[in-house]
Amino acid sequence: MSNNDALRLTSLQLDTGGIVHPRLGLRIPIQIALVRGLLQKDMAEKLSGSDSTSGFYLDPSTNIRFSYKQLLDKCVIDRETGLLFLPVQARIHERRPSQTSSIRRSRVLIIDPTDNSQLTPYEAYCKEIIDLELYAQLSGKESEWEEVVTTDENGVVKSELFDRETGVRFNVDAALAKGLIDKQKLDHFRSGKMSPTEFVALLSKTSSKPYRLSPGLIPQSPNHNGHSSSSAGGELHSINKTTVAGIMDLQSLEKITISESMKRNLVDTITGQRLLEAQACTGGIISPFTGQRFSLQDAQLQGLIETSVAERITLAQRAYTGYENPKTGIWMSTAEAMCSGRLPYETGQRFLQAQVLTGGLVEPNTPGRVSLDEAERKGSIDARTARKLRDMSTCAQCLTCPKTKLKISLKEAIESSMIDPVTGLSFLEASATSTRGLPSPYSVHDGHSRSTSGRRTHSFSSSSDRQTPSPVRRRPSSPSYTSSFTTY
């Protein structure tokens, strides 16, 4: 027998009345046992020590180790039998948040008629096998959807489906609770019997709009009716809720894109980039001809921005779709990314100002816009940032007015822009030379030409009122394509 086992058994005897004499069966104190040679001196010293036998027995209620005597002291006596019973309380298991995810990819493959190789829609477009219209159509069928199942501290399970590429999110639990989809369809999707595209199409038809960018075309804004999701505060500084959509060339009387105005040297590079940032962080790049919004990738294909500019304003688009924490996988808002150091403060401040000016803050998992009061109440924005955003007089004059060549802020640019009464889009006037002190031909209007926000409206037309069609690439007789999806 090991010394540890001998110590434990002897301690058990001592705690229940004394050391048992092996021949007489009597219990004797430890001192007498030592004199009679029933215990060795080192064993007696260990039994007399306070720490030697304190950790043999685990209290099932507290998960703390005690000696047997200490457990006996905690026992209660049954009056009928005289037996001792150790009271045990049910242990409260601490719930920890958990998260599991599964990824489903839906891909479209196009067969090259020349060598029968498989191409992605983008590769086929670059090889001029398909035109721009078909590319946009097929790209909309591609997706990489991830279902994230989260369990919080209270055991509440939430299931969300979102596109890893664009940030579109659907609340699966809400759709089930409202009876918009049934358990059978969800099981078919999870088992692979239903493709991600089919399941998402079902959610798109039956549930509310997704939270973020949709593939290809982006909704005009998360809250297209022009009102914030919260009415508290009265703090939204723009009545029209629209950022600058394009430029009005006063020389040619044309509506042009911001990128085109940069090419014509009507708008400097910094101002052009800041105006495009304001579009990207509030919903997507705006076509000044149709009012439609596009992701950076599709805006390049539409000829609305240059690739070099798109690379510089990627962070602005993330301000709308959300910033993913690479360690936790949790999506953060712009304000949260600023606080965590993942986004420079001044850059994030510009994005937040643009969002406040156009209807409110954009937060992951929250449809529509969020007011400053609500965001501060939830703790998603700190008091210092909220205070700066409320005082729009602190807006940095980081733009150069393309008409007067004076330094202006984004708020001043929005307020001084013209509004097309047909589309409701805002256009900033631009001139090759400074017109400071000289009235613009668009400054003279009758009493009906002013909007409620004080911004001028004007009915204008030009040869570019229609969107310039993109060059049509050659398209073979009938390229074949297939759609496939995989589960990971």
Short mmCIF file of C-alpha atoms in Angstrom, two decimals:
data_model
loop_
_atom_site.label_atom_id
_atom_site.label_comp_id
_atom_site.label_asym_id
_atom_site.label_seq_id
_atom_site.Cartn_x
_atom_site.Cartn_y
_atom_site.Cartn_z
CA MET A 1 0.00 0.00 0.00
CA SER A 2 1.29 3.44 -0.86
CA ASN A 3 1.98 6.00 1.82
CA ASN A 4 -0.76 8.24 0.38
CA ASP A 5 -3.39 5.48 0.63
CA ALA A 6 -2.26 4.61 4.16
CA LEU A 7 -2.47 8.26 5.18
CA ARG A 8 -5.97 8.61 3.70
CA LEU A 9 -7.33 5.47 5.44
CA THR A 10 -5.71 6.30 8.79
CA SER A 11 -7.07 9.84 8.54
CA LEU A 12 -10.53 8.36 7.92
CA GLN A 13 -10.25 6.31 11.14
CA LEU A 14 -9.05 9.29 13.13
CA ASP A 15 -11.90 11.52 11.86
CA THR A 16 -14.51 8.92 12.83
CA GLY A 17 -13.39 8.38 16.42
CA GLY A 18 -9.76 7.30 16.61
CA ILE A 19 -7.17 4.83 15.33
CA VAL A 20 -8.59 1.28 15.23
CA HIS A 21 -6.49 -1.27 17.20
CA PRO A 22 -5.99 -4.18 14.77
CA ARG A 23 -6.42 -6.92 17.42
CA LEU A 24 -8.79 -5.42 19.97
CA GLY A 25 -11.00 -3.50 17.52
CA LEU A 26 -11.00 -0.52 19.85
CA ARG A 27 -10.48 3.11 18.83
CA ILE A 28 -7.59 4.84 20.55
CA PRO A 29 -6.26 8.43 20.33
CA ILE A 30 -3.34 9.20 18.07
CA GLN A 31 -0.94 9.78 20.98
CA ILE A 32 -1.61 6.31 22.48
CA ALA A 33 -1.35 4.71 19.03
CA LEU A 34 2.06 6.31 18.64
CA VAL A 35 3.21 5.02 22.08
CA ARG A 36 1.95 1.49 21.38
CA GLY A 37 3.76 1.40 18.03
CA LEU A 38 0.61 1.38 15.90
CA LEU A 39 1.78 4.54 14.10
CA GLN A 40 5.14 5.73 12.93
CA LYS A 41 6.29 9.16 14.04
CA ASP A 42 6.24 10.72 10.55
CA MET A 43 2.71 9.37 9.95
CA ALA A 44 1.55 10.83 13.28
CA GLU A 45 3.04 14.20 12.36
CA LYS A 46 1.22 14.18 9.02
CA LEU A 47 -2.07 13.27 10.68
CA SER A 48 -1.61 16.08 13.19
CA GLY A 49 -0.84 18.62 10.44
CA SER A 50 -3.68 20.89 9.30
CA ASP A 51 -2.90 20.69 5.58
CA SER A 52 -1.97 17.05 5.18
CA THR A 53 -5.44 15.57 5.03
CA SER A 54 -7.52 18.57 3.95
CA GLY A 55 -7.72 17.72 0.29
CA PHE A 56 -8.81 14.08 0.19
CA TYR A 57 -12.56 14.57 -0.31
CA LEU A 58 -14.43 16.75 -2.78
CA ASP A 59 -17.59 18.51 -1.62
CA PRO A 60 -20.09 17.84 -4.45
CA SER A 61 -21.94 21.10 -3.71
CA THR A 62 -19.02 23.52 -3.82
CA ASN A 63 -16.43 21.51 -5.72
CA ILE A 64 -13.97 22.32 -2.89
CA ARG A 65 -11.74 19.69 -1.22
CA PHE A 66 -12.21 18.98 2.51
CA SER A 67 -11.07 16.48 5.09
CA TYR A 68 -13.49 13.72 6.04
CA LYS A 69 -14.06 15.34 9.45
CA GLN A 70 -15.03 18.60 7.78
CA LEU A 71 -17.54 16.74 5.63
CA LEU A 72 -18.94 15.04 8.75
CA ASP A 73 -19.43 18.44 10.35
CA LYS A 74 -21.52 19.46 7.33
CA CYS A 75 -23.77 16.39 7.61
CA VAL A 76 -27.27 16.33 9.06
CA ILE A 77 -28.62 13.54 11.31
CA ASP A 78 -31.69 11.56 10.32
CA ARG A 79 -33.88 11.53 13.44
CA GLU A 80 -35.39 8.15 12.63
CA THR A 81 -32.25 6.20 11.84
CA GLY A 82 -29.52 8.32 13.40
CA LEU A 83 -27.56 8.15 10.16
CA LEU A 84 -25.55 11.05 8.80
CA PHE A 85 -26.42 12.54 5.42
CA LEU A 86 -24.32 15.02 3.47
CA PRO A 87 -26.57 17.69 1.96
CA VAL A 88 -25.83 18.27 -1.71
CA GLN A 89 -27.06 21.26 -3.69
CA ALA A 90 -27.52 21.15 -7.42
CA ARG A 91 -24.53 22.79 -9.03
CA ILE A 92 -25.29 25.71 -11.31
CA HIS A 93 -23.51 25.08 -14.56
CA GLU A 94 -22.17 28.27 -16.04
CA ARG A 95 -23.31 28.73 -19.60
CA ARG A 96 -20.73 30.04 -21.93
CA PRO A 97 -21.60 31.60 -25.26
CA SER A 98 -20.88 29.23 -28.12
CA GLN A 99 -20.93 29.59 -31.85
CA THR A 100 -20.89 27.07 -34.68
CA SER A 101 -20.97 27.73 -38.38
CA SER A 102 -21.22 25.91 -41.67
CA ILE A 103 -20.35 27.34 -45.07
CA ARG A 104 -22.24 26.66 -48.28
CA ARG A 105 -20.83 27.84 -51.58
CA SER A 106 -22.81 28.26 -54.77
CA ARG A 107 -20.69 28.68 -57.88
CA VAL A 108 -21.47 29.17 -61.56
CA LEU A 109 -19.10 27.56 -64.04
CA ILE A 110 -18.98 28.46 -67.73
CA ILE A 111 -17.64 26.07 -70.35
CA ASP A 112 -15.19 27.71 -72.74
CA PRO A 113 -16.36 26.63 -76.24
CA THR A 114 -12.78 26.68 -77.55
CA ASP A 115 -11.17 24.19 -75.17
CA ASN A 116 -14.08 23.02 -72.96
CA SER A 117 -12.34 24.39 -69.85
CA GLN A 118 -14.35 25.59 -66.86
CA LEU A 119 -14.31 29.32 -66.20
CA THR A 120 -15.82 31.59 -63.58
CA PRO A 121 -18.16 34.33 -64.84
CA TYR A 122 -15.42 36.91 -64.30
CA GLU A 123 -12.88 34.88 -66.27
CA ALA A 124 -15.42 34.39 -69.05
CA TYR A 125 -16.11 38.12 -69.11
CA CYS A 126 -12.40 38.94 -69.28
CA LYS A 127 -12.04 36.51 -72.20
CA GLU A 128 -15.02 38.21 -73.91
CA ILE A 129 -17.01 34.97 -73.91
CA ILE A 130 -19.98 36.70 -72.25
CA ASP A 131 -21.06 40.32 -72.19
CA LEU A 132 -21.48 42.60 -69.21
CA GLU A 133 -25.22 41.98 -68.87
CA LEU A 134 -24.84 38.20 -68.71
CA TYR A 135 -21.88 38.54 -66.35
CA ALA A 136 -23.96 40.60 -63.92
CA GLN A 137 -26.80 38.06 -64.17
CA LEU A 138 -24.57 35.06 -63.48
CA SER A 139 -22.62 36.80 -60.72
CA GLY A 140 -25.87 37.29 -58.86
CA LYS A 141 -26.27 33.50 -58.76
CA GLU A 142 -22.90 33.04 -57.06
CA SER A 143 -22.62 33.21 -53.31
CA GLU A 144 -20.74 31.97 -50.29
CA TRP A 145 -23.30 31.68 -47.53
CA GLU A 146 -22.46 30.84 -43.93
CA GLU A 147 -25.00 29.77 -41.34
CA VAL A 148 -23.91 30.87 -37.88
CA VAL A 149 -25.65 29.31 -34.86
CA THR A 150 -24.97 31.21 -31.62
CA THR A 151 -25.95 30.21 -28.06
CA ASP A 152 -25.83 32.97 -25.45
CA GLU A 153 -25.42 32.77 -21.65
CA ASN A 154 -29.16 32.18 -21.19
CA GLY A 155 -29.24 29.25 -23.59
CA VAL A 156 -31.06 31.20 -26.29
CA VAL A 157 -30.09 29.91 -29.73
CA LYS A 158 -29.92 32.28 -32.69
CA SER A 159 -29.36 31.26 -36.29
CA GLU A 160 -28.28 33.70 -38.99
CA LEU A 161 -27.46 33.22 -42.64
CA PHE A 162 -25.12 35.71 -44.26
CA ASP A 163 -23.11 36.13 -47.43
CA ARG A 164 -19.40 36.19 -46.59
CA GLU A 165 -18.64 38.18 -49.74
CA THR A 166 -21.22 40.97 -49.55
CA GLY A 167 -22.44 40.90 -45.95
CA VAL A 168 -26.13 40.21 -46.63
CA ARG A 169 -27.73 38.76 -43.48
CA PHE A 170 -31.00 36.92 -42.84
CA ASN A 171 -32.38 36.01 -39.41
CA VAL A 172 -33.43 32.38 -39.84
CA ASP A 173 -35.03 32.12 -36.39
CA ALA A 174 -37.22 35.16 -37.00
CA ALA A 175 -38.37 33.71 -40.32
CA LEU A 176 -39.24 30.41 -38.60
CA ALA A 177 -41.04 32.13 -35.72
CA LYS A 178 -43.18 34.17 -38.09
CA GLY A 179 -44.03 31.10 -40.15
CA LEU A 180 -42.34 32.53 -43.22
CA ILE A 181 -40.42 29.28 -43.73
CA ASP A 182 -40.97 25.84 -42.23
CA LYS A 183 -38.62 23.41 -40.52
CA GLN A 184 -38.69 21.05 -43.49
CA LYS A 185 -37.23 23.63 -45.88
CA LEU A 186 -34.56 24.54 -43.34
CA ASP A 187 -33.65 20.85 -42.94
CA HIS A 188 -33.47 20.48 -46.73
CA PHE A 189 -31.07 23.41 -46.89
CA ARG A 190 -28.87 22.09 -44.08
CA SER A 191 -28.77 18.59 -45.56
CA GLY A 192 -27.82 19.88 -49.00
CA LYS A 193 -31.09 18.99 -50.72
CA MET A 194 -31.73 22.69 -51.34
CA SER A 195 -29.03 24.95 -52.77
CA PRO A 196 -28.04 28.19 -51.01
CA THR A 197 -29.37 30.20 -53.95
CA GLU A 198 -32.79 28.55 -53.71
CA PHE A 199 -32.98 28.95 -49.94
CA VAL A 200 -31.90 32.60 -50.05
CA ALA A 201 -34.40 33.28 -52.83
CA LEU A 202 -37.09 31.83 -50.56
CA LEU A 203 -36.01 34.05 -47.67
CA SER A 204 -35.85 37.09 -49.94
CA LYS A 205 -39.46 36.57 -51.01
CA THR A 206 -40.90 35.89 -47.58
CA SER A 207 -38.87 37.89 -45.09
CA SER A 208 -37.81 41.46 -44.61
CA LYS A 209 -34.99 42.94 -46.60
CA PRO A 210 -31.46 41.76 -45.80
CA TYR A 211 -29.31 43.88 -43.57
CA ARG A 212 -26.48 44.67 -45.92
CA LEU A 213 -25.28 44.80 -49.48
CA SER A 214 -27.05 42.57 -51.94
CA PRO A 215 -25.09 40.95 -54.76
CA GLY A 216 -24.61 43.32 -57.67
CA LEU A 217 -27.15 46.05 -57.15
CA ILE A 218 -27.25 47.71 -53.74
CA PRO A 219 -30.45 49.21 -52.34
CA GLN A 220 -30.45 52.99 -52.37
CA SER A 221 -30.06 53.00 -48.60
CA PRO A 222 -30.76 50.68 -45.67
CA ASN A 223 -33.76 52.84 -44.89
CA HIS A 224 -34.98 53.98 -48.28
CA ASN A 225 -37.93 55.96 -47.04
CA GLY A 226 -35.58 58.66 -45.79
CA HIS A 227 -36.28 58.33 -42.06
CA SER A 228 -34.08 56.99 -39.33
CA SER A 229 -34.96 53.75 -37.60
CA SER A 230 -35.19 55.75 -34.39
CA SER A 231 -37.06 58.99 -34.02
CA ALA A 232 -35.25 60.03 -30.87
CA GLY A 233 -33.06 63.06 -30.74
CA GLY A 234 -34.01 64.92 -33.88
CA GLU A 235 -30.32 64.77 -34.60
CA LEU A 236 -30.19 63.82 -38.26
CA HIS A 237 -28.84 66.79 -40.13
CA SER A 238 -30.02 66.05 -43.65
CA ILE A 239 -33.61 66.25 -44.78
CA ASN A 240 -32.98 64.70 -48.17
CA LYS A 241 -30.88 61.88 -46.66
CA THR A 242 -28.85 61.66 -49.88
CA THR A 243 -25.15 62.27 -50.30
CA VAL A 244 -23.66 63.85 -53.42
CA ALA A 245 -24.45 61.52 -56.33
CA GLY A 246 -22.59 63.26 -59.14
CA ILE A 247 -21.24 66.45 -60.61
CA MET A 248 -22.94 69.06 -62.80
CA ASP A 249 -20.45 70.39 -65.35
CA LEU A 250 -21.47 74.04 -65.73
CA GLN A 251 -19.54 74.37 -68.96
CA SER A 252 -21.18 71.53 -70.88
CA LEU A 253 -24.34 71.38 -68.71
CA GLU A 254 -23.89 67.64 -68.21
CA LYS A 255 -24.53 65.32 -65.32
CA ILE A 256 -21.35 63.29 -64.95
CA THR A 257 -19.93 60.79 -62.51
CA ILE A 258 -17.43 61.87 -59.89
CA SER A 259 -14.75 59.79 -61.62
CA GLU A 260 -15.43 61.56 -64.91
CA SER A 261 -15.21 64.95 -63.19
CA MET A 262 -11.78 63.96 -61.89
CA LYS A 263 -10.69 63.09 -65.43
CA ARG A 264 -11.88 66.50 -66.63
CA ASN A 265 -9.96 68.18 -63.78
CA LEU A 266 -13.19 69.65 -62.42
CA VAL A 267 -12.71 67.87 -59.09
CA ASP A 268 -9.35 67.25 -57.46
CA THR A 269 -8.30 63.74 -56.48
CA ILE A 270 -8.76 64.15 -52.73
CA THR A 271 -12.23 65.69 -53.05
CA GLY A 272 -13.30 63.02 -55.54
CA GLN A 273 -12.12 60.25 -53.26
CA ARG A 274 -13.91 61.77 -50.25
CA LEU A 275 -17.19 62.08 -52.19
CA LEU A 276 -16.94 58.46 -53.33
CA GLU A 277 -16.16 57.39 -49.76
CA ALA A 278 -19.37 59.07 -48.63
CA GLN A 279 -21.30 57.06 -51.22
CA ALA A 280 -19.64 53.73 -50.36
CA CYS A 281 -20.10 54.05 -46.59
CA THR A 282 -23.80 54.93 -46.94
CA GLY A 283 -24.89 52.12 -49.25
CA GLY A 284 -22.76 51.89 -52.38
CA ILE A 285 -21.50 53.84 -55.38
CA ILE A 286 -24.36 55.83 -56.95
CA SER A 287 -25.04 55.96 -60.66
CA PRO A 288 -25.95 59.62 -61.32
CA PHE A 289 -28.02 58.51 -64.30
CA THR A 290 -30.31 55.97 -62.62
CA GLY A 291 -29.82 56.46 -58.87
CA GLN A 292 -28.91 52.80 -58.45
CA ARG A 293 -26.18 51.85 -55.99
CA PHE A 294 -23.45 49.34 -56.72
CA SER A 295 -20.74 47.55 -54.78
CA LEU A 296 -17.17 48.58 -55.58
CA GLN A 297 -16.65 45.55 -57.81
CA ASP A 298 -19.78 46.15 -59.86
CA ALA A 299 -19.25 49.91 -59.93
CA GLN A 300 -15.96 49.26 -61.72
CA LEU A 301 -17.73 47.11 -64.30
CA GLN A 302 -20.32 49.86 -64.76
CA GLY A 303 -17.56 52.39 -65.37
CA LEU A 304 -18.54 54.49 -62.34
CA ILE A 305 -15.13 54.33 -60.65
CA GLU A 306 -11.57 53.42 -61.52
CA THR A 307 -9.88 50.35 -60.06
CA SER A 308 -7.21 52.47 -58.36
CA VAL A 309 -9.88 54.54 -56.61
CA ALA A 310 -11.86 51.44 -55.59
CA GLU A 311 -8.79 50.04 -53.87
CA ARG A 312 -8.41 53.23 -51.82
CA ILE A 313 -12.01 53.33 -50.58
CA THR A 314 -12.44 49.67 -49.60
CA LEU A 315 -12.60 50.66 -45.93
CA ALA A 316 -15.52 52.95 -46.72
CA GLN A 317 -17.56 50.03 -48.06
CA ARG A 318 -16.69 48.08 -44.91
CA ALA A 319 -18.26 50.93 -42.93
CA TYR A 320 -21.55 49.84 -44.49
CA THR A 321 -21.13 46.05 -44.52
CA GLY A 322 -19.32 45.88 -41.16
CA TYR A 323 -15.82 44.95 -40.04
CA GLU A 324 -15.19 41.33 -39.14
CA ASN A 325 -13.02 40.59 -36.13
CA PRO A 326 -10.60 37.91 -37.44
CA LYS A 327 -10.19 36.40 -33.96
CA THR A 328 -13.82 36.13 -32.88
CA GLY A 329 -15.63 36.27 -36.23
CA ILE A 330 -17.97 38.91 -34.77
CA TRP A 331 -18.98 41.78 -37.05
CA MET A 332 -18.25 45.26 -35.71
CA SER A 333 -19.70 48.62 -36.62
CA THR A 334 -17.51 51.53 -37.68
CA ALA A 335 -17.53 53.02 -34.18
CA GLU A 336 -16.59 49.67 -32.62
CA ALA A 337 -13.78 49.20 -35.17
CA MET A 338 -12.46 52.64 -34.21
CA CYS A 339 -12.50 51.80 -30.50
CA SER A 340 -10.70 48.49 -31.09
CA GLY A 341 -7.98 50.20 -33.13
CA ARG A 342 -8.85 48.37 -36.36
CA LEU A 343 -9.83 51.62 -38.07
CA PRO A 344 -7.98 54.95 -37.83
CA TYR A 345 -10.01 57.44 -35.81
CA GLU A 346 -10.04 60.27 -38.36
CA THR A 347 -11.00 57.90 -41.17
CA GLY A 348 -13.80 56.38 -39.13
CA GLN A 349 -15.01 59.84 -38.11
CA ARG A 350 -15.47 60.77 -41.79
CA PHE A 351 -17.50 57.62 -42.42
CA LEU A 352 -19.70 58.21 -39.37
CA GLN A 353 -20.32 61.84 -40.34
CA ALA A 354 -21.45 60.75 -43.80
CA GLN A 355 -23.84 58.21 -42.28
CA VAL A 356 -25.29 60.70 -39.79
CA LEU A 357 -25.80 63.26 -42.57
CA THR A 358 -27.71 60.72 -44.64
CA GLY A 359 -30.03 59.25 -42.03
CA GLY A 360 -28.17 57.66 -39.13
CA LEU A 361 -25.47 55.16 -38.24
CA VAL A 362 -25.19 51.75 -39.87
CA GLU A 363 -24.62 48.79 -37.53
CA PRO A 364 -24.22 45.06 -38.26
CA ASN A 365 -27.30 42.92 -37.60
CA THR A 366 -29.49 46.05 -37.37
CA PRO A 367 -31.77 46.84 -40.31
CA GLY A 368 -32.19 50.47 -41.23
CA ARG A 369 -30.32 53.29 -39.55
CA VAL A 370 -29.59 53.89 -35.87
CA SER A 371 -29.78 57.33 -34.25
CA LEU A 372 -26.89 58.69 -32.19
CA ASP A 373 -28.96 58.57 -29.01
CA GLU A 374 -29.82 54.92 -29.58
CA ALA A 375 -26.24 53.98 -30.47
CA GLU A 376 -24.90 55.73 -27.37
CA ARG A 377 -27.56 54.09 -25.21
CA LYS A 378 -26.55 50.64 -26.51
CA GLY A 379 -22.88 51.40 -25.94
CA SER A 380 -21.92 50.92 -29.59
CA ILE A 381 -20.48 54.45 -29.75
CA ASP A 382 -18.58 56.37 -27.08
CA ALA A 383 -19.65 59.74 -25.71
CA ARG A 384 -16.73 61.63 -27.24
CA THR A 385 -17.47 60.44 -30.78
CA ALA A 386 -21.21 61.02 -30.35
CA ARG A 387 -20.57 64.57 -29.12
CA LYS A 388 -18.47 65.36 -32.18
CA LEU A 389 -21.06 63.91 -34.54
CA ARG A 390 -23.84 65.97 -32.95
CA ASP A 391 -21.87 69.17 -33.48
CA MET A 392 -21.65 69.25 -37.25
CA SER A 393 -19.81 72.57 -37.06
CA THR A 394 -16.76 70.46 -36.25
CA CYS A 395 -16.94 68.70 -39.62
CA ALA A 396 -13.52 68.91 -41.22
CA GLN A 397 -13.39 70.99 -44.38
CA CYS A 398 -11.66 68.22 -46.29
CA LEU A 399 -13.27 69.00 -49.65
CA THR A 400 -12.53 71.67 -52.22
CA CYS A 401 -15.68 73.14 -53.74
CA PRO A 402 -15.43 72.41 -57.49
CA LYS A 403 -17.27 75.66 -58.20
CA THR A 404 -15.75 78.26 -55.85
CA LYS A 405 -12.49 76.40 -55.13
CA LEU A 406 -12.98 77.11 -51.41
CA LYS A 407 -12.55 74.56 -48.64
CA ILE A 408 -15.89 73.04 -47.56
CA SER A 409 -17.13 70.14 -45.44
CA LEU A 410 -19.28 67.25 -46.62
CA LYS A 411 -22.28 68.85 -44.87
CA GLU A 412 -21.73 72.07 -46.83
CA ALA A 413 -21.30 70.11 -50.05
CA ILE A 414 -24.62 68.32 -49.53
CA GLU A 415 -26.45 71.51 -48.58
CA SER A 416 -25.10 73.50 -51.55
CA SER A 417 -25.71 70.79 -54.13
CA MET A 418 -28.53 70.84 -56.67
CA ILE A 419 -31.37 68.33 -56.53
CA ASP A 420 -32.73 66.71 -59.65
CA PRO A 421 -36.53 66.88 -59.17
CA VAL A 422 -37.00 63.70 -61.22
CA THR A 423 -34.56 61.36 -59.47
CA GLY A 424 -34.06 63.28 -56.22
CA LEU A 425 -30.29 62.93 -56.61
CA SER A 426 -27.88 65.62 -55.47
CA PHE A 427 -25.36 67.16 -57.86
CA LEU A 428 -22.48 69.41 -56.94
CA GLU A 429 -21.83 72.19 -59.42
CA ALA A 430 -18.35 72.32 -60.94
CA SER A 431 -16.50 74.81 -63.06
CA ALA A 432 -13.04 74.74 -64.56
CA THR A 433 -12.38 78.20 -63.11
CA SER A 434 -13.40 79.69 -59.78
CA THR A 435 -16.79 81.36 -59.79
CA ARG A 436 -16.45 82.91 -56.35
CA GLY A 437 -18.45 86.12 -56.33
CA LEU A 438 -20.07 85.29 -59.68
CA PRO A 439 -23.57 83.85 -59.79
CA SER A 440 -23.98 80.44 -61.33
CA PRO A 441 -26.51 80.14 -64.19
CA TYR A 442 -28.30 77.70 -61.86
CA SER A 443 -28.51 80.17 -58.99
CA VAL A 444 -31.54 82.02 -60.42
CA HIS A 445 -34.81 80.19 -59.76
CA ASP A 446 -38.38 81.03 -59.11
CA GLY A 447 -40.05 80.55 -55.78
CA HIS A 448 -40.90 76.92 -56.52
CA SER A 449 -37.37 75.81 -57.16
CA ARG A 450 -36.25 75.46 -53.55
CA SER A 451 -36.51 72.27 -51.58
CA THR A 452 -37.46 72.09 -47.94
CA SER A 453 -33.80 71.68 -47.01
CA GLY A 454 -32.72 74.90 -48.73
CA ARG A 455 -30.95 73.04 -51.50
CA ARG A 456 -31.66 74.14 -55.04
CA THR A 457 -33.59 72.00 -57.45
CA HIS A 458 -33.41 72.36 -61.18
CA SER A 459 -34.90 70.50 -64.06
CA PHE A 460 -32.06 69.85 -66.43
CA SER A 461 -31.37 67.56 -69.29
CA SER A 462 -28.38 66.66 -71.35
CA SER A 463 -27.12 64.08 -73.71
CA SER A 464 -25.89 62.07 -70.76
CA ASP A 465 -29.22 61.89 -68.89
CA ARG A 466 -29.29 58.26 -69.82
CA GLN A 467 -26.58 56.03 -68.51
CA THR A 468 -23.92 55.58 -71.10
CA PRO A 469 -24.13 51.97 -72.20
CA SER A 470 -21.10 49.90 -71.39
CA PRO A 471 -19.24 48.53 -74.39
CA VAL A 472 -20.84 45.26 -75.32
CA ARG A 473 -18.38 42.45 -75.56
CA ARG A 474 -18.74 39.79 -78.19
CA ARG A 475 -20.81 36.85 -77.14
CA PRO A 476 -20.59 33.43 -78.77
CA SER A 477 -23.67 31.70 -79.99
CA SER A 478 -24.51 29.87 -76.77
CA PRO A 479 -21.88 29.42 -74.08
CA SER A 480 -23.00 26.80 -71.63
CA TYR A 481 -22.77 27.27 -67.91
CA THR A 482 -23.56 25.17 -64.91
CA SER A 483 -24.30 26.00 -61.30
CA SER A 484 -22.94 23.95 -58.44
CA PHE A 485 -22.85 24.23 -54.68
CA THR A 486 -20.79 22.52 -52.01
CA THR A 487 -21.07 22.17 -48.26
CA TYR A 488 -18.16 22.61 -45.87
#
